[in-house]
Amino acid sequence: DPKIIQKPKYLVAVTGSEKILICEQYLGHNAMYWYRQSAKKPLEFMFSYSYQKLMDNQTASSRFQPQSSKKNHLDLQITALKPDDSATYFCASSQPTGGIANSDYTFGSGTRLLVI
Amino acid sequence: GDSVTQTEGQVTVSESKSLIINCTYSATSIGYPNLFWYVRYPGEGLQLLLKVITAGQKGSSRGFEATYNKEATSFHLQKASVQESDSAVYYCALSGGGRALIFGTGTTVSVSP
């Protein structure tokens, strides 16, 4: 059974629209993250949350907003979508006992977003 | 800033041959980064393959090895004899300074029978 569930697996959106990417983890972890990977680029860190509080935000655009309604959820709302937002978005979690930098991450299988 | 470089985007190797995937890093804001290799098999999420947090140490898992070379700022991944099941995307990563993982671009390994 997948320990981190990302929904949907694939998503096609129209430029200017808004979408929410879902992430739920069943590992009992207290830290969650979002990463993005565009073609031929590194996996790019976006956000980290620990105990449902934002720890780090490396995303320049306010169009990307994480939402943590429950401890094991970290959804990603993207507004005013642009073609450049097309990428695979990965959610991850860890148990930050010794700090975020020292914890082992578990990743979901990603949501592939295409903006047309 | 801090970064990870993987020079090979794609590697093809025959089964039972050796494999080396290069990884170098720059950690200007982190004195002693933790170093990782993650692997993504088709249709799955990234999985931790191995990690090393002490310079000079070697990590190993599933026949893969990587040594934390602080002088060369490298963390190359090696396997002596690959199998078809090793076909996957391999990501080198670092962390430290309280920050989340920083990844390289990934190397797609295709093992041919």
mmCIF file of C-alpha atoms in Angstrom:
data_model
loop_
_atom_site.group_PDB
_atom_site.id
_atom_site.type_symbol
_atom_site.label_atom_id
_atom_site.label_comp_id
_atom_site.label_asym_id
_atom_site.label_seq_id
_atom_site.Cartn_x
_atom_site.Cartn_y
_atom_site.Cartn_z
ATOM 1 C CA ASP A 1 0.000 0.000 0.000
ATOM 2 C CA PRO A 2 1.355 3.425 -0.850
ATOM 3 C CA LYS A 3 2.445 5.326 2.227
ATOM 4 C CA ILE A 4 2.126 8.713 0.542
ATOM 5 C CA ILE A 5 -0.835 9.270 -1.721
ATOM 6 C CA GLN A 6 -0.791 12.000 -4.319
ATOM 7 C CA LYS A 7 -3.882 12.793 -6.331
ATOM 8 C CA PRO A 8 -4.398 13.050 -9.196
ATOM 9 C CA LYS A 9 -1.576 11.233 -10.972
ATOM 10 C CA TYR A 10 -2.082 13.287 -14.127
ATOM 11 C CA LEU A 11 -3.688 16.675 -14.566
ATOM 12 C CA VAL A 12 -4.291 18.835 -17.611
ATOM 13 C CA ALA A 13 -5.259 22.437 -16.908
ATOM 14 C CA VAL A 14 -6.048 25.499 -18.944
ATOM 15 C CA THR A 15 -3.885 28.616 -18.633
ATOM 16 C CA GLY A 16 -5.335 30.961 -16.010
ATOM 17 C CA SER A 17 -7.232 28.274 -14.112
ATOM 18 C CA GLU A 18 -6.692 27.061 -10.562
ATOM 19 C CA LYS A 19 -5.927 23.534 -9.389
ATOM 20 C CA ILE A 20 -5.284 21.772 -6.086
ATOM 21 C CA LEU A 21 -2.804 18.930 -5.813
ATOM 22 C CA ILE A 22 -3.565 16.539 -2.967
ATOM 23 C CA CYS A 23 -1.026 14.863 -0.696
ATOM 24 C CA GLU A 24 -1.728 12.551 2.242
ATOM 25 C CA GLN A 25 0.806 10.540 4.181
ATOM 26 C CA TYR A 26 0.169 7.552 6.429
ATOM 27 C CA LEU A 27 3.580 7.277 8.010
ATOM 28 C CA GLY A 28 2.889 9.325 11.119
ATOM 29 C CA HIS A 29 5.479 11.869 10.024
ATOM 30 C CA ASN A 30 5.419 15.425 11.297
ATOM 31 C CA ALA A 31 7.206 17.132 8.410
ATOM 32 C CA MET A 32 5.949 17.377 4.836
ATOM 33 C CA TYR A 33 7.398 18.911 1.705
ATOM 34 C CA TRP A 34 6.637 19.830 -1.873
ATOM 35 C CA TYR A 35 9.139 19.529 -4.699
ATOM 36 C CA ARG A 36 8.756 20.218 -8.395
ATOM 37 C CA GLN A 37 10.618 18.816 -11.364
ATOM 38 C CA SER A 38 10.422 20.393 -14.804
ATOM 39 C CA ALA A 39 12.006 18.799 -17.850
ATOM 40 C CA LYS A 40 15.815 18.591 -17.616
ATOM 41 C CA LYS A 41 15.923 20.492 -14.316
ATOM 42 C CA PRO A 42 16.763 19.331 -10.804
ATOM 43 C CA LEU A 43 14.071 18.432 -8.350
ATOM 44 C CA GLU A 44 13.374 21.870 -6.972
ATOM 45 C CA PHE A 45 12.429 22.362 -3.340
ATOM 46 C CA MET A 46 9.274 24.440 -2.871
ATOM 47 C CA PHE A 47 7.974 24.256 0.727
ATOM 48 C CA SER A 48 8.564 22.495 3.994
ATOM 49 C CA TYR A 49 6.089 22.166 6.852
ATOM 50 C CA SER A 50 6.778 20.849 10.306
ATOM 51 C CA TYR A 51 3.924 20.191 12.757
ATOM 52 C CA GLN A 52 1.622 21.966 10.285
ATOM 53 C CA LYS A 53 3.670 25.155 10.360
ATOM 54 C CA LEU A 54 5.527 26.584 7.361
ATOM 55 C CA MET A 55 9.267 26.168 7.902
ATOM 56 C CA ASP A 56 10.734 27.194 4.568
ATOM 57 C CA ASN A 57 9.414 28.636 1.341
ATOM 58 C CA GLN A 58 11.676 28.715 -1.702
ATOM 59 C CA THR A 59 8.936 29.435 -4.212
ATOM 60 C CA ALA A 60 9.073 32.939 -5.588
ATOM 61 C CA SER A 61 5.476 33.088 -6.688
ATOM 62 C CA SER A 62 2.536 33.565 -4.328
ATOM 63 C CA ARG A 63 0.438 31.640 -6.864
ATOM 64 C CA PHE A 64 1.629 28.516 -5.062
ATOM 65 C CA GLN A 65 -0.020 28.082 -1.674
ATOM 66 C CA PRO A 66 0.353 24.978 0.519
ATOM 67 C CA GLN A 67 -2.631 24.045 2.659
ATOM 68 C CA SER A 68 -2.404 21.807 5.698
ATOM 69 C CA SER A 69 -5.904 21.011 6.978
ATOM 70 C CA LYS A 70 -4.735 17.966 8.944
ATOM 71 C CA LYS A 71 -1.410 16.794 10.294
ATOM 72 C CA ASN A 72 -1.010 14.205 7.548
ATOM 73 C CA HIS A 73 -2.172 16.431 4.682
ATOM 74 C CA LEU A 74 -0.260 19.000 2.696
ATOM 75 C CA ASP A 75 -2.128 20.057 -0.415
ATOM 76 C CA LEU A 76 -0.782 22.508 -2.967
ATOM 77 C CA GLN A 77 -3.063 25.124 -4.471
ATOM 78 C CA ILE A 78 -1.861 26.721 -7.698
ATOM 79 C CA THR A 79 -3.721 29.736 -9.039
ATOM 80 C CA ALA A 80 -3.529 31.579 -12.365
ATOM 81 C CA LEU A 81 -1.783 28.610 -13.971
ATOM 82 C CA LYS A 82 0.830 29.223 -16.660
ATOM 83 C CA PRO A 83 2.379 26.817 -19.185
ATOM 84 C CA ASP A 84 5.700 27.192 -17.296
ATOM 85 C CA ASP A 85 4.038 25.539 -14.299
ATOM 86 C CA SER A 86 3.965 22.279 -16.254
ATOM 87 C CA ALA A 87 6.036 19.840 -14.225
ATOM 88 C CA THR A 88 5.812 16.811 -11.999
ATOM 89 C CA TYR A 89 5.058 17.799 -8.417
ATOM 90 C CA PHE A 90 6.305 15.507 -5.670
ATOM 91 C CA CYS A 91 5.151 15.451 -2.088
ATOM 92 C CA ALA A 92 7.399 14.017 0.621
ATOM 93 C CA SER A 93 7.368 13.517 4.362
ATOM 94 C CA SER A 94 9.844 12.766 7.120
ATOM 95 C CA GLN A 95 10.095 12.466 10.855
ATOM 96 C CA PRO A 96 12.283 15.427 11.783
ATOM 97 C CA THR A 97 13.491 14.071 15.102
ATOM 98 C CA GLY A 98 16.992 15.411 14.550
ATOM 99 C CA GLY A 99 15.884 18.272 12.339
ATOM 100 C CA ILE A 100 14.639 18.467 8.772
ATOM 101 C CA ALA A 101 18.144 18.218 7.322
ATOM 102 C CA ASN A 102 18.905 14.967 9.142
ATOM 103 C CA SER A 103 15.701 13.082 8.453
ATOM 104 C CA ASP A 104 15.016 10.459 5.779
ATOM 105 C CA TYR A 105 12.366 11.484 3.302
ATOM 106 C CA THR A 106 9.640 9.308 1.804
ATOM 107 C CA PHE A 107 8.257 10.534 -1.507
ATOM 108 C CA GLY A 108 4.965 10.105 -3.285
ATOM 109 C CA SER A 109 4.871 9.052 -6.925
ATOM 110 C CA GLY A 110 4.054 12.569 -8.081
ATOM 111 C CA THR A 111 1.359 14.500 -9.924
ATOM 112 C CA ARG A 112 2.209 15.297 -13.513
ATOM 113 C CA LEU A 113 0.702 18.663 -14.412
ATOM 114 C CA LEU A 114 0.373 19.940 -17.953
ATOM 115 C CA VAL A 115 -0.839 23.494 -18.481
ATOM 116 C CA ILE A 116 -2.082 24.285 -21.974
ATOM 117 C CA GLY B 1 24.175 28.882 -3.206
ATOM 118 C CA ASP B 2 24.254 25.169 -2.482
ATOM 119 C CA SER B 3 23.853 22.810 -5.414
ATOM 120 C CA VAL B 4 24.334 19.285 -6.709
ATOM 121 C CA THR B 5 25.631 18.428 -10.185
ATOM 122 C CA GLN B 6 25.084 15.196 -12.046
ATOM 123 C CA THR B 7 26.797 15.429 -15.407
ATOM 124 C CA GLU B 8 25.221 12.408 -17.073
ATOM 125 C CA GLY B 9 21.560 12.693 -17.911
ATOM 126 C CA GLN B 10 21.336 9.198 -19.289
ATOM 127 C CA VAL B 11 23.525 6.111 -19.008
ATOM 128 C CA THR B 12 23.109 2.787 -20.804
ATOM 129 C CA VAL B 13 24.982 -0.215 -19.511
ATOM 130 C CA SER B 14 24.846 -3.935 -20.206
ATOM 131 C CA GLU B 15 23.770 -6.371 -17.543
ATOM 132 C CA SER B 16 26.605 -7.614 -15.298
ATOM 133 C CA LYS B 17 28.795 -4.628 -16.222
ATOM 134 C CA SER B 18 29.923 -1.987 -13.769
ATOM 135 C CA LEU B 19 28.220 1.371 -13.320
ATOM 136 C CA ILE B 20 29.411 4.684 -12.014
ATOM 137 C CA ILE B 21 27.243 7.786 -11.744
ATOM 138 C CA ASN B 22 29.052 11.026 -11.032
ATOM 139 C CA CYS B 23 27.910 13.516 -8.434
ATOM 140 C CA THR B 24 29.641 16.653 -7.242
ATOM 141 C CA TYR B 25 28.296 19.234 -4.871
ATOM 142 C CA SER B 26 28.774 22.772 -3.761
ATOM 143 C CA ALA B 27 27.879 23.545 -0.161
ATOM 144 C CA THR B 28 28.844 27.163 0.367
ATOM 145 C CA SER B 29 26.418 27.719 3.251
ATOM 146 C CA ILE B 30 26.710 24.272 4.846
ATOM 147 C CA GLY B 31 29.990 23.229 6.422
ATOM 148 C CA TYR B 32 29.412 19.498 6.438
ATOM 149 C CA PRO B 33 26.414 18.530 4.343
ATOM 150 C CA ASN B 34 24.664 15.183 4.577
ATOM 151 C CA LEU B 35 24.840 13.354 1.243
ATOM 152 C CA PHE B 36 22.214 11.044 -0.232
ATOM 153 C CA TRP B 37 21.395 8.924 -3.227
ATOM 154 C CA TYR B 38 17.713 8.452 -4.032
ATOM 155 C CA VAL B 39 16.291 6.173 -6.717
ATOM 156 C CA ARG B 40 13.014 6.329 -8.617
ATOM 157 C CA TYR B 41 11.776 3.148 -10.260
ATOM 158 C CA PRO B 42 9.163 3.482 -13.031
ATOM 159 C CA GLY B 43 5.771 4.485 -11.642
ATOM 160 C CA GLU B 44 7.025 4.906 -8.086
ATOM 161 C CA GLY B 45 8.131 7.713 -5.806
ATOM 162 C CA LEU B 46 11.742 8.414 -4.917
ATOM 163 C CA GLN B 47 13.243 6.020 -2.398
ATOM 164 C CA LEU B 48 16.290 6.534 -0.271
ATOM 165 C CA LEU B 49 19.082 4.303 -1.576
ATOM 166 C CA LEU B 50 21.863 5.318 0.781
ATOM 167 C CA LYS B 51 23.147 8.222 2.793
ATOM 168 C CA VAL B 52 26.407 9.275 4.389
ATOM 169 C CA ILE B 53 26.650 12.056 6.931
ATOM 170 C CA THR B 54 30.362 11.881 7.788
ATOM 171 C CA ALA B 55 33.118 12.932 5.404
ATOM 172 C CA GLY B 56 35.378 10.060 4.422
ATOM 173 C CA GLN B 57 32.755 7.409 5.119
ATOM 174 C CA LYS B 58 31.206 5.032 2.603
ATOM 175 C CA GLY B 59 27.548 4.127 2.355
ATOM 176 C CA SER B 60 26.241 0.975 0.723
ATOM 177 C CA SER B 61 22.894 -0.569 -0.117
ATOM 178 C CA ARG B 62 21.620 -3.166 -2.611
ATOM 179 C CA GLY B 63 25.131 -3.559 -4.050
ATOM 180 C CA PHE B 64 25.599 0.190 -4.581
ATOM 181 C CA GLU B 65 28.335 2.172 -2.846
ATOM 182 C CA ALA B 66 29.185 5.845 -2.526
ATOM 183 C CA THR B 67 32.010 7.535 -0.648
ATOM 184 C CA TYR B 68 31.756 11.041 0.812
ATOM 185 C CA ASN B 69 34.850 12.795 -0.552
ATOM 186 C CA LYS B 70 35.003 16.238 1.024
ATOM 187 C CA GLU B 71 38.246 17.260 -0.693
ATOM 188 C CA ALA B 72 36.852 16.532 -4.143
ATOM 189 C CA THR B 73 33.292 17.515 -3.099
ATOM 190 C CA SER B 74 32.111 14.321 -4.732
ATOM 191 C CA PHE B 75 29.737 11.486 -3.900
ATOM 192 C CA HIS B 76 29.869 9.159 -6.912
ATOM 193 C CA LEU B 77 27.606 6.107 -6.967
ATOM 194 C CA GLN B 78 29.057 2.774 -8.080
ATOM 195 C CA LYS B 79 27.922 -0.774 -8.585
ATOM 196 C CA ALA B 80 30.201 -3.581 -9.675
ATOM 197 C CA SER B 81 27.628 -5.628 -11.569
ATOM 198 C CA VAL B 82 24.244 -4.204 -12.559
ATOM 199 C CA GLN B 83 21.011 -6.067 -13.207
ATOM 200 C CA GLU B 84 18.046 -5.166 -15.367
ATOM 201 C CA SER B 85 16.107 -4.338 -12.197
ATOM 202 C CA ASP B 86 18.560 -1.487 -11.527
ATOM 203 C CA SER B 87 17.039 0.475 -14.429
ATOM 204 C CA ALA B 88 15.762 3.636 -12.779
ATOM 205 C CA VAL B 89 16.453 7.335 -12.271
ATOM 206 C CA TYR B 90 19.131 8.046 -9.666
ATOM 207 C CA TYR B 91 19.275 11.367 -7.813
ATOM 208 C CA CYS B 92 22.150 12.706 -5.772
ATOM 209 C CA ALA B 93 21.149 15.094 -2.982
ATOM 210 C CA LEU B 94 22.505 17.021 -0.039
ATOM 211 C CA SER B 95 21.064 18.568 3.080
ATOM 212 C CA GLY B 96 22.282 20.576 6.017
ATOM 213 C CA GLY B 97 21.976 23.849 7.818
ATOM 214 C CA GLY B 98 18.404 23.037 8.811
ATOM 215 C CA ARG B 99 17.319 23.098 5.177
ATOM 216 C CA ALA B 100 15.446 20.502 3.156
ATOM 217 C CA LEU B 101 17.064 18.251 0.557
ATOM 218 C CA ILE B 102 18.694 19.795 -2.511
ATOM 219 C CA PHE B 103 18.733 17.482 -5.530
ATOM 220 C CA GLY B 104 20.671 17.084 -8.740
ATOM 221 C CA THR B 105 18.985 16.688 -12.127
ATOM 222 C CA GLY B 106 18.972 12.907 -11.943
ATOM 223 C CA THR B 107 20.617 10.242 -14.104
ATOM 224 C CA THR B 108 18.467 7.761 -15.999
ATOM 225 C CA VAL B 109 20.097 4.351 -16.016
ATOM 226 C CA SER B 110 19.013 1.789 -18.578
ATOM 227 C CA VAL B 111 20.381 -1.718 -18.159
ATOM 228 C CA SER B 112 20.192 -3.857 -21.272
ATOM 229 C CA PRO B 113 20.064 -7.663 -21.094
#
